[in-house]
Tab-separated table of C-alpha atoms and ligand atoms in Angstrom:
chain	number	residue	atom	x	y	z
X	1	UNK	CA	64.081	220.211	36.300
X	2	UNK	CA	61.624	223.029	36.056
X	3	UNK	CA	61.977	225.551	33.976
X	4	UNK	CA	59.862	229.090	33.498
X	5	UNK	CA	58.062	228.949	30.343
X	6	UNK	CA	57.697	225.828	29.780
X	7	UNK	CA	54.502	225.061	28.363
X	8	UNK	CA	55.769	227.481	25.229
X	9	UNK	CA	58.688	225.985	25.080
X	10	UNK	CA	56.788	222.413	24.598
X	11	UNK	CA	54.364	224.233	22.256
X	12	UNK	CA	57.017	225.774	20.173
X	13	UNK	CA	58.725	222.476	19.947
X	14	UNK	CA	55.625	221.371	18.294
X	15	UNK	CA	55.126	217.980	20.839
X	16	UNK	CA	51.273	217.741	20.833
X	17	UNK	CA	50.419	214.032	21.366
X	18	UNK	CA	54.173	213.745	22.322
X	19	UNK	CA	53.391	213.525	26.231
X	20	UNK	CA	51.699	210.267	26.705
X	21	UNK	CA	54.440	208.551	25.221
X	22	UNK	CA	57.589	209.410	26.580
X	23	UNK	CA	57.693	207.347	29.451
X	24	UNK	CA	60.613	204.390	29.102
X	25	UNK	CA	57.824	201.610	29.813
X	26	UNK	CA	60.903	198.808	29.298
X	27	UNK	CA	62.844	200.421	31.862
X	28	UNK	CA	60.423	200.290	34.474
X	29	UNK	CA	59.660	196.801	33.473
X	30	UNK	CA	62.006	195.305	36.423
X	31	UNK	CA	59.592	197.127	38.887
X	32	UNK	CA	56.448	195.325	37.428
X	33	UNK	CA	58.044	191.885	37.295
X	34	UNK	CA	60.075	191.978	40.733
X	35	UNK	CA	58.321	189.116	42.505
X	36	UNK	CA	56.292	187.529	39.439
X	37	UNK	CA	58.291	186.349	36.395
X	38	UNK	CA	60.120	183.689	38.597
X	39	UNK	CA	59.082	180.827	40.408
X	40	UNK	CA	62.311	179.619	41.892
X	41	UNK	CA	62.817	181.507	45.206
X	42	UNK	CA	66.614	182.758	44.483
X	43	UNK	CA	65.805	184.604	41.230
X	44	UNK	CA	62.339	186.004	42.835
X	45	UNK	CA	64.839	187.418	45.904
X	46	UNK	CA	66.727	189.134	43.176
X	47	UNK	CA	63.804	190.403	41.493
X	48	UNK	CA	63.740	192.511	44.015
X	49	UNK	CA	67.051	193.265	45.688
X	50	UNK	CA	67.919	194.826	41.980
X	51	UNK	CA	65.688	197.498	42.639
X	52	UNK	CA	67.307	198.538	45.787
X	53	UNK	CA	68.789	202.349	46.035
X	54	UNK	CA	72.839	202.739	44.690
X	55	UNK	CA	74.584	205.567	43.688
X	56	UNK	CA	74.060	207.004	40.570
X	57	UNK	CA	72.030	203.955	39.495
X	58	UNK	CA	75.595	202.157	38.462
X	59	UNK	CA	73.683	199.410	39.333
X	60	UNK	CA	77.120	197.289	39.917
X	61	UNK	CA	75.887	193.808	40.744
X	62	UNK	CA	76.747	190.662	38.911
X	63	UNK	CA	74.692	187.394	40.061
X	64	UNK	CA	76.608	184.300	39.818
X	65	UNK	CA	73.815	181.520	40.176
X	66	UNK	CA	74.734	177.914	41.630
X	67	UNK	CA	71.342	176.840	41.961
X	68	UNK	CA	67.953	178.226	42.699
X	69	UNK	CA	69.095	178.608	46.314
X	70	UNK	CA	72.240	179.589	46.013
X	71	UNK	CA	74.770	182.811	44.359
X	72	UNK	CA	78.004	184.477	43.959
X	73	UNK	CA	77.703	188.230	44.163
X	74	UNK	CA	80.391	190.162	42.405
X	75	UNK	CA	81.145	193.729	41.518
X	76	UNK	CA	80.497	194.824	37.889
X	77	UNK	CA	84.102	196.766	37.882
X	78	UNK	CA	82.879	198.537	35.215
X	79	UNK	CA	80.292	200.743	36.848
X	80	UNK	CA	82.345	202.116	39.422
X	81	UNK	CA	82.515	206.040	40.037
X	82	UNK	CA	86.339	206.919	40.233
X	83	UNK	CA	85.576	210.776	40.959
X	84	UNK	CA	83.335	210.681	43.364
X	85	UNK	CA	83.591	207.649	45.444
X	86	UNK	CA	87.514	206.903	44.666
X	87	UNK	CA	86.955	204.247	47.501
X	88	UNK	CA	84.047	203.048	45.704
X	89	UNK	CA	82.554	203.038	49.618
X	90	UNK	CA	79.047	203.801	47.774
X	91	UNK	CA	79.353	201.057	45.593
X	92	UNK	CA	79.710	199.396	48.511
X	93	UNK	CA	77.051	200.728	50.636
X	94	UNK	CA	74.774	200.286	47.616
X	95	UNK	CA	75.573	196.008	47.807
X	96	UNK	CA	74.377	196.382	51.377
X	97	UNK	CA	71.076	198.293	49.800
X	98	UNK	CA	70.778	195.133	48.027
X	99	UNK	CA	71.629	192.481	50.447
X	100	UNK	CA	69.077	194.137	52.745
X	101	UNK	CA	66.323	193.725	49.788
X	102	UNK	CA	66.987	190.139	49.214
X	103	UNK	CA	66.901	189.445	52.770
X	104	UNK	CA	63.579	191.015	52.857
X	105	UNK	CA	62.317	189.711	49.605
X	106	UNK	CA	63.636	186.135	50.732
X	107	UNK	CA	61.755	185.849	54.352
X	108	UNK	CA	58.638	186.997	52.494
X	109	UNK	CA	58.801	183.700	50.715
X	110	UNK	CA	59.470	181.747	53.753
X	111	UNK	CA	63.450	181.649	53.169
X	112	UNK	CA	66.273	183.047	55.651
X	113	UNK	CA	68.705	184.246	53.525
X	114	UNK	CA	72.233	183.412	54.621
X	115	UNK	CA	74.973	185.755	53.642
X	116	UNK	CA	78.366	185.814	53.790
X	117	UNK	CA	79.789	189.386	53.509
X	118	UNK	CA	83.779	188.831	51.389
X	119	UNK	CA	83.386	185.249	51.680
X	120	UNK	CA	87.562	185.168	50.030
X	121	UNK	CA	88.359	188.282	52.111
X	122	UNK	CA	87.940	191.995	52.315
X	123	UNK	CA	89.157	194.333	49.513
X	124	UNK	CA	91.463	196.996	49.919
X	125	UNK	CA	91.209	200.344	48.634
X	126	UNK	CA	90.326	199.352	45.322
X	127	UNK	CA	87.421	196.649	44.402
X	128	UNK	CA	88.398	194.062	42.581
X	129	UNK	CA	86.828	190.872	41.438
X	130	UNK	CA	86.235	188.446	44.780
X	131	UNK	CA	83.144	187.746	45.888
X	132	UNK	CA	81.546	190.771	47.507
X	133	UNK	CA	78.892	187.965	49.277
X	134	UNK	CA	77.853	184.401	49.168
X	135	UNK	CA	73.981	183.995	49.055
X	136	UNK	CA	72.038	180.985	50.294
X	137	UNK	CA	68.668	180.314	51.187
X	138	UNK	CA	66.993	178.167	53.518
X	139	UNK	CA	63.962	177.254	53.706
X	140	UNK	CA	62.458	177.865	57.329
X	141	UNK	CA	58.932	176.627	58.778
X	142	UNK	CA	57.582	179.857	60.795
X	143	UNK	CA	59.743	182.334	59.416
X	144	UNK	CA	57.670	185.508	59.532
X	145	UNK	CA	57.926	188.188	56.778
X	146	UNK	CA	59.087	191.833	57.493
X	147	UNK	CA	56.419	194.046	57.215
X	148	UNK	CA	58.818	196.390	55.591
X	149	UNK	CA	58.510	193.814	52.489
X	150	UNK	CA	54.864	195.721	51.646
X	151	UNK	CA	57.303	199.124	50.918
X	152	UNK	CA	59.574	197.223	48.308
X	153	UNK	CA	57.688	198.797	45.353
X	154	UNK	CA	57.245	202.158	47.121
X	155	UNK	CA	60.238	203.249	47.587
X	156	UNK	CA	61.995	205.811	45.740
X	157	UNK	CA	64.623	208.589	45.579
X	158	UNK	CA	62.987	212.219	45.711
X	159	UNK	CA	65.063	215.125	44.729
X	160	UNK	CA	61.864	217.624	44.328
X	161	UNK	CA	61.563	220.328	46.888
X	162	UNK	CA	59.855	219.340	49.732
X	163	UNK	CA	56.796	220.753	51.623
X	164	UNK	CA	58.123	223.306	53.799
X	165	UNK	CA	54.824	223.690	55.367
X	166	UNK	CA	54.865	220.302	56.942
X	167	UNK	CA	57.193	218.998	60.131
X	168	UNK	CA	58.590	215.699	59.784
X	169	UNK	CA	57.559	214.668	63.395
X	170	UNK	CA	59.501	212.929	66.313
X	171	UNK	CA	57.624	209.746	66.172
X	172	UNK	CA	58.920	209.561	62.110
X	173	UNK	CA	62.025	210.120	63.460
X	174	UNK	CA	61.892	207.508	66.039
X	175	UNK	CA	60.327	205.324	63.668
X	176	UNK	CA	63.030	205.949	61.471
X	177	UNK	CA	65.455	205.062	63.787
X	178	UNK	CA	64.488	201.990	65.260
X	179	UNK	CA	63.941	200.674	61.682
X	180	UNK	CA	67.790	200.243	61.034
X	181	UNK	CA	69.454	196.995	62.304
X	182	UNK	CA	72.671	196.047	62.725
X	183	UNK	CA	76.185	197.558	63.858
X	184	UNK	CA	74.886	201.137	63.270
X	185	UNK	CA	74.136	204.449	64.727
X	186	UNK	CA	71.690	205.907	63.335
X	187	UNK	CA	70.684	209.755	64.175
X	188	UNK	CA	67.999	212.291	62.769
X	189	UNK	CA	67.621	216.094	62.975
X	190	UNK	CA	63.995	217.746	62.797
X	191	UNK	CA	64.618	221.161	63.904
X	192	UNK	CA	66.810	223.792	65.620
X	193	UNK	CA	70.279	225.080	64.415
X	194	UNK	CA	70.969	221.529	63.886
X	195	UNK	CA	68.608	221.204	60.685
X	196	UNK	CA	69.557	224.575	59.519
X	197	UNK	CA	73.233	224.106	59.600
X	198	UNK	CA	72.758	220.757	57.932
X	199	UNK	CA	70.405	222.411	54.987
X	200	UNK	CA	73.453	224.880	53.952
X	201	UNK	CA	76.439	222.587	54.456
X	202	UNK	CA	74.741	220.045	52.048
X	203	UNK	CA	73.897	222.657	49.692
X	204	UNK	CA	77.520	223.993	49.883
X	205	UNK	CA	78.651	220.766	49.005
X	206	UNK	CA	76.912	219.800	46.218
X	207	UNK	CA	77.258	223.568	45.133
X	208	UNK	CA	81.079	222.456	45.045
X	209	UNK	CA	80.956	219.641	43.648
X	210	UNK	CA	79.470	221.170	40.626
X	211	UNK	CA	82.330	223.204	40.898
X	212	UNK	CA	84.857	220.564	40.538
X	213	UNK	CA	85.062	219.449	36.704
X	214	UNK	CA	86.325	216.118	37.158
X	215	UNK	CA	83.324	215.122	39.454
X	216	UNK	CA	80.493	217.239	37.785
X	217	UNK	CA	81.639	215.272	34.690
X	218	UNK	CA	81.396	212.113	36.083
X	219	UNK	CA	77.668	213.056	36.764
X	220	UNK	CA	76.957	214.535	33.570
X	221	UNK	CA	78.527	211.474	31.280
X	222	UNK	CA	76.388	209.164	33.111
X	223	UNK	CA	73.037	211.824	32.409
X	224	UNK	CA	70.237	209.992	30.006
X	225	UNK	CA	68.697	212.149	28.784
X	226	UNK	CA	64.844	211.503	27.161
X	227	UNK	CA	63.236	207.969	26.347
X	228	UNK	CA	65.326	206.418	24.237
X	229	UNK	CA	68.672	207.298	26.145
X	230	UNK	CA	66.657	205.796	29.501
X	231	UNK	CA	65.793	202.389	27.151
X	232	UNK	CA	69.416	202.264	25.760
X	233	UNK	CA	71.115	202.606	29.184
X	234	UNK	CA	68.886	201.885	32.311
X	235	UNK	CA	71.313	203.166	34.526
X	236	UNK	CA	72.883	206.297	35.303
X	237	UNK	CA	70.802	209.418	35.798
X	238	UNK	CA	67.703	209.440	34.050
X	239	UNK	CA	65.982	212.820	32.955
X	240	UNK	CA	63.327	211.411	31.559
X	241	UNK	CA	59.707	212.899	30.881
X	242	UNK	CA	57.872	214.926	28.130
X	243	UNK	CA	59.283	217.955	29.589
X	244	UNK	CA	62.840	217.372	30.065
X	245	UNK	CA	62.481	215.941	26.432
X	246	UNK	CA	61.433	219.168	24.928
X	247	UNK	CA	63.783	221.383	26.601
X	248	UNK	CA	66.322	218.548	24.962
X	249	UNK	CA	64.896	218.526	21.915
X	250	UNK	CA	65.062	222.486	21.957
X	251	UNK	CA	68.584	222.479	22.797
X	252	UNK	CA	67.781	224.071	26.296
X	253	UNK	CA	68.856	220.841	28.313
X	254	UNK	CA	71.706	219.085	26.464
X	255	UNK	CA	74.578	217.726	28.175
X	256	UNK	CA	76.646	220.296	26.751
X	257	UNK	CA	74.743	223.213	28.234
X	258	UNK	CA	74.471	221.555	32.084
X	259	UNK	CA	78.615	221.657	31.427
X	260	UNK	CA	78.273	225.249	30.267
X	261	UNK	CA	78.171	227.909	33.561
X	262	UNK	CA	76.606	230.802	31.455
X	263	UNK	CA	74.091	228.535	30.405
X	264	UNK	CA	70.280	228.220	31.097
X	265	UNK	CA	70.010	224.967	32.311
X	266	UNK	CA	73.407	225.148	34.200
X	267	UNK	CA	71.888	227.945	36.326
X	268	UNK	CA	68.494	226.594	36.653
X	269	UNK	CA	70.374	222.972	38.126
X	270	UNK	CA	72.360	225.334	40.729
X	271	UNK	CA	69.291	226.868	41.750
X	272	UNK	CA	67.550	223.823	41.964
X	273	UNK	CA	70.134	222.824	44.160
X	274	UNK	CA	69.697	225.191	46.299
X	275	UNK	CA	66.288	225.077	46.758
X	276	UNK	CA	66.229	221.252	47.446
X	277	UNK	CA	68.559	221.350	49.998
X	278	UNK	CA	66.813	224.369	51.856
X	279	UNK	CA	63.541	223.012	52.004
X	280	UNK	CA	64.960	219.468	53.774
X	281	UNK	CA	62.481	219.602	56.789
X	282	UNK	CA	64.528	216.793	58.760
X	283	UNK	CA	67.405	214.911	58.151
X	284	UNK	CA	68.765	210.981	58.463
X	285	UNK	CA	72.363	209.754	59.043
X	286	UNK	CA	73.518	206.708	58.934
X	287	UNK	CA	77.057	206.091	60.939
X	288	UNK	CA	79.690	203.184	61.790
X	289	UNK	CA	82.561	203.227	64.355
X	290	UNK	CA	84.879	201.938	61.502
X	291	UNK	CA	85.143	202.254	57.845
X	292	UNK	CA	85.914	198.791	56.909
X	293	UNK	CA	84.046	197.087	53.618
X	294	UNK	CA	81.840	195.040	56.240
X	295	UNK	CA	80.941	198.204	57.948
X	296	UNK	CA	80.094	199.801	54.763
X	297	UNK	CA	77.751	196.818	53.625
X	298	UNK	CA	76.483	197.183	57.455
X	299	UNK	CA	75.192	200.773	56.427
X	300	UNK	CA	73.995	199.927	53.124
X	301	UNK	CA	71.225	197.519	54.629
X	302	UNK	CA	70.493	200.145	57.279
X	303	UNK	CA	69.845	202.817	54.805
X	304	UNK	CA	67.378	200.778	52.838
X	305	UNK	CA	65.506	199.414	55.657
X	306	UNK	CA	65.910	203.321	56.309
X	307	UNK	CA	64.127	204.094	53.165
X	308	UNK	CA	61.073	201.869	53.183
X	309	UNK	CA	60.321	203.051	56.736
X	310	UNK	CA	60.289	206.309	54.950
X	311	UNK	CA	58.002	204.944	52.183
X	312	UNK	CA	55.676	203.516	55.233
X	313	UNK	CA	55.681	206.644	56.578
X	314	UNK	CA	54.843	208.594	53.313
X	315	UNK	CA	57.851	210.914	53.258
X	316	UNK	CA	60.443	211.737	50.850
X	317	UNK	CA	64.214	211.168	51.026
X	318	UNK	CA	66.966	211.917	49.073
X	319	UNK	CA	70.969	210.621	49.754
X	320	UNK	CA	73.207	214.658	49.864
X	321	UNK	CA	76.031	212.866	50.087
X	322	UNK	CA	78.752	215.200	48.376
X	323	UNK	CA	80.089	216.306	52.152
X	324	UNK	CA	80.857	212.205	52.601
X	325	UNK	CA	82.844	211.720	49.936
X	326	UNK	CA	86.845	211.722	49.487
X	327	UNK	CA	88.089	213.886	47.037
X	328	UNK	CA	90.187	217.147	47.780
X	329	UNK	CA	87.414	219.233	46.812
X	330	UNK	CA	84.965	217.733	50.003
X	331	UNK	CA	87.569	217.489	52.547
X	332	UNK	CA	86.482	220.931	54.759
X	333	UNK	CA	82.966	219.741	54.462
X	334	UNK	CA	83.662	215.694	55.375
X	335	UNK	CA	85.376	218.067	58.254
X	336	UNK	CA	82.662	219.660	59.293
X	337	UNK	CA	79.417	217.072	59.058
X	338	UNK	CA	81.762	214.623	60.899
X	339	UNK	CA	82.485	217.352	63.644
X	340	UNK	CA	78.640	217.515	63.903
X	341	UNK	CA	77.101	213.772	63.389
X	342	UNK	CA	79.937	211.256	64.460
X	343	UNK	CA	80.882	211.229	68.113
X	344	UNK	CA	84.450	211.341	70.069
X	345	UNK	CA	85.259	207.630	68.920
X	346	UNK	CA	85.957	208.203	65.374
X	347	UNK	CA	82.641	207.067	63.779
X	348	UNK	CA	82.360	207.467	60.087
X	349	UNK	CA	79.008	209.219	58.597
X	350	UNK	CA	78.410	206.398	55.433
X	351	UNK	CA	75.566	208.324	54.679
X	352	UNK	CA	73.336	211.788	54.758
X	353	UNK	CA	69.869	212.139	53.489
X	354	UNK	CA	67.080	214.773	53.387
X	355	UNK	CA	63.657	214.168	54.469
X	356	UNK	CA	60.636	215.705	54.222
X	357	UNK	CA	57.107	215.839	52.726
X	358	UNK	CA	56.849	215.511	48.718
X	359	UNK	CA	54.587	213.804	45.696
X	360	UNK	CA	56.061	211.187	45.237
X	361	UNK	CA	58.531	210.761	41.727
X	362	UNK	CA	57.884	207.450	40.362
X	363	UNK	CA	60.512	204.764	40.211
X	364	UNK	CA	63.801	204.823	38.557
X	365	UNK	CA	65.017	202.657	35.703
X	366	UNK	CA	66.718	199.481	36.076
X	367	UNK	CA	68.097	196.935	34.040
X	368	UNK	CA	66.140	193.525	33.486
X	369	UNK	CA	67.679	190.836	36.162
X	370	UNK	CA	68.460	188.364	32.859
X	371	UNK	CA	70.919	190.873	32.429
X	372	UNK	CA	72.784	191.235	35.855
X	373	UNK	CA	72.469	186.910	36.297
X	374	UNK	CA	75.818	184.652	35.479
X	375	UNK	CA	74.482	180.658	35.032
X	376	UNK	CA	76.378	178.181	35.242
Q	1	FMN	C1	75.473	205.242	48.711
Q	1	FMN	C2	74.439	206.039	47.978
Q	1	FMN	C3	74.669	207.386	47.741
Q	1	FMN	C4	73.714	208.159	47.065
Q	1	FMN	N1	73.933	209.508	46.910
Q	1	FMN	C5	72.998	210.275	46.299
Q	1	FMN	C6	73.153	211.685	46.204
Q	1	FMN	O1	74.135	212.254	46.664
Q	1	FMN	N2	72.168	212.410	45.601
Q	1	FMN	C7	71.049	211.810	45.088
Q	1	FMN	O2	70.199	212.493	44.539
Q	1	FMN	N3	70.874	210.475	45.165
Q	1	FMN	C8	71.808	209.695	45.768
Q	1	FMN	N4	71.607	208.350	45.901
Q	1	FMN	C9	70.370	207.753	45.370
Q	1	FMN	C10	70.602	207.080	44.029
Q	1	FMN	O3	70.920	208.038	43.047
Q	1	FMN	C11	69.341	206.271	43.670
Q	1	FMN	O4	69.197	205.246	44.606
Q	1	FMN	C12	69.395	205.690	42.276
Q	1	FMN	O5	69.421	206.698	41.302
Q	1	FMN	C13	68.197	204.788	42.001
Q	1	FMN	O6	66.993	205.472	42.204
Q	1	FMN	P1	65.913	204.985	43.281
Q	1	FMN	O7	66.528	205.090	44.642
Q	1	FMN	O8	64.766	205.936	43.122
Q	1	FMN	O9	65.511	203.568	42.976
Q	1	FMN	C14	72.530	207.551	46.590
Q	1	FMN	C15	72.310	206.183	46.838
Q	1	FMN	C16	73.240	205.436	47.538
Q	1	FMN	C17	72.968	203.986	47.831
C-alpha cells in the first residue's frame, strides 16, 4: 500500500535503522529450504508443493505420511473461507495448485507422482474430512523433468500496478495457453473491448466486495499486519515491510481503520483497487465444462502450471476473482464474466487473473512443512 507522504510519516515515527529488519526471515524460510532440508523424495515433493498459490494463503493442507513414498492429503477444515468461497471451490482449486507442484517437484527427482483425486469419494457442498488425494511415487528410469520445475521459486502473486506502457504479447499468450494441461479451457485477452470490459468488471467486483461487510471482514481478520504478526501466523494476508509497519505503528494502517470508510487507509485500499485492476494489460481464465470437486482440482493444476509460465515469461499475475465467487453480493457479476468467458455449454470460469508487466514482489509467507506433515 502506498501512501503520499510517506517518508515523513516513517521519519516522524522515529524508525531509523528500523528498515533492514523488518522482513519475517522465518516466514520465508519454507522458500529457502523447499528442495534441500529433505532427502527422502516424498517430503522434498512437499517442500515444494506447500509453496504453491491458494486463496488467501489459508494454506489448508494436512500431509498424512505412510512412508517416504507415499501420503494422505486432507483438508485443514479450519482454514476454510465461509464468506467468500461458501463452496470452498478455492480451497479446492488451491489443492490442485498443490498437486500440480508436487507433480512437478516429484518428476524433477526422477519420480511420477501418482494421484488419486477423492480416493473415498467426492464431497458435497461442504468439505469435510476424506481424503482430498492419495499420493504415491514411483520411481521411473527416463522420466524427464518439466522445465517448468526451474520457475518453482519464481513464482509469485503481484497485486502492484502494472506497466501500462508494455503489451503482454500474443506469443505470451499462446505460451500461456498451451502451458495448462488437462480437462481445461483455457482463454486470454490482450486487447480490444474485451480487455477493457474485463479491467472494470473486476474492479467493480472487488469494489463490491469491499462493500459487503461479511466478506470484507473475512479479508481483514485474516490481515497480518508487520513482522511479528507475519512470524506468529504465516498465513493469511501479509502486509509486511518497513513501510506498512510505520503507517501501523502510526495508527494510519490498523485493521480498524481498513474497516473504517472515512478512513485514510480505507480510501487509499479502494483506490488502489482501482488502479490495479485498470492497469491489467492482458488477462488469463481458466474454465471447466462442469463444476464438480475433480474439475475444480483440474483447474487448480492448470492455474499453477499457468503461473510459472508466467514467471518464465517474466510477467506479473494476480487471481481478481471476486466476480467468481457465490455469494448474493457477486451474483450480477458471476452473470456477466460467465456471459463473456464460458461458452454455450455451461462451462464454469474457476478462475480470472490479471497480467501484465511489474517488479516483481517477493514471495509470500508460508508455514514450515513440519507443521502441515501427520506421521504415523
Ligand atoms: C483459487 C485462488 C483464488 C485467489 N484469488 C485471489 C484474489 O482474488 N486476489 C488476490 O490478490 N490473490 C488471489 N489469489 C492468490 C493468493 O492470495 C496467493 O496465492 C497467496 O496469498 C499466496 O501468495 P503467492 O501466490 O505469492 O505464493 C488466489 C489464489 C487462488 C489459488
Amino acid at each position: 500500500m502506498k501512501i503520499a507522504g510517506s517518508t515523513s510519516v516513517i521519519v516522524a515515527a522515529g524508525v531509523g535503522g528500523f528498515v533492514a529488519t523488518r522482513t519475517p526471515t522465518d516466514a520465508l524460510k519454507p522458500w529457502e529450504n523447499a528442495g534441500s532440508l529433505y532427502s527422502d523424495p516424498m517430503r522434498r515433493a512437499l517442500s515444494y508443493a506447500i509453496l504453491a498459490p491458494n486463496p488467501h494463503n489459508r494454506q489448508p493442507w494436512i500431509v498424512d505420511l505412510k512412508s517416504g513414498t507415499e501420503a494422505v492429503l486432507t483438508c485443514d477444515l479450519d482454514q476454510l473461507l465461509p464468506a467468500t468461497d461458501p463452496f470452498s471451490r478455492q480451497i479446492v482449486i488451491g489443492f490442485g495448485c498443490f498437486l500440480e507442484l508436487f507433480s512437478i517437484a516429484a518428476a524433477d527427482q526422477g519420480y511420477r507422482a501418482d494421484i488419486r483425486y477423492f480416493p473415498d469419494g467426492e464431497p458435497g457442498d461442504a468439505l469435510d474430512r476424506r481424503p482430498i488425494a492419495h499420493l504415491s511415487l514411483k520411481k521411473q528410469e527416463g522420466l524427464s523433468g518439466d522445465p517448468l520445475f526451474a520457475q518453482t521459486l519464481r513464482r509469485h502473486t503481484n497485486r502492484e500496478p502494472y506497466d501500462t506502457s508494455r503489451v503482454v504479447g500474443d506469443d505470451v499468450l499462446q505460451r500461456l495457453r498451451n502451458a495448462a494441461t488437462g480437462k481445461v479451457r483455457v482463454g486470454t485477452a490482450n486487447g480490444g473491448t474485451l480487455l477493457k470490459d474485463l479491467r472494470v468488471l473486476t474492479k467493480d467486483a472487488m469494489l463490491a466486495e469491499v462493500g459487503t461487510p461479511d466478506a470484507y471482514r473475512e479479508s481483514i481478520d485474516l490481515m497480518r499486519i508487520g513482522r511479528t504478526e507475519i512470524e506468529a501466523n504465516p498465513d493469511g494476508i501479509a502486509l509486511g515491510g518497513a513501510f506498512l509497519e510505520a503507517l501501523n505503528l502510526t495508527g494510519v494502517l490498523t485493521r480498524e481503520s481498513l474497516a473504517d470508510p472515512t478512513s485514510r487507509s480505507y480510501q487509499m485500499g479502494l483506490a488502489m483497487i482501482e488502479e490495479g485492476a485498470m492497469a491489467s494489460m492482458g488477462f488469463v481464465w481458466i474454465n471447466t465444462k462442469s463444476d464438480d470437486r475433480a474439475a475444480q482440482i483440474e483447474a487448480g493444476r492448470a492455474y499453477m502450471r499457468v503461473a510459472l509460465q508466467v514467471a518464465a515469461d517474466n510477467l506479473a499475475m494476480q487471481p481478481m476473482s471476486q466476480a467468481l465467487q457465490e455469494y448474493a453480493a457477486m451474483a450480477p457479476y458471476y452473470e456477466t464474466i460467465h456471459d463473456k468467458l464460458a461458452d454455450q455449454l455451461g462451462e464454469r470460469v474457476q478462475m480470472l487473473a490479471r497480467l501484465g508487466y511489474a517488479e516483481d514482489t517477493g514471495p509470500a509467507p508460508r508455514w514450515p512443512l513440519e507443521t502441515r506433515v501427520k506421521e504415523n
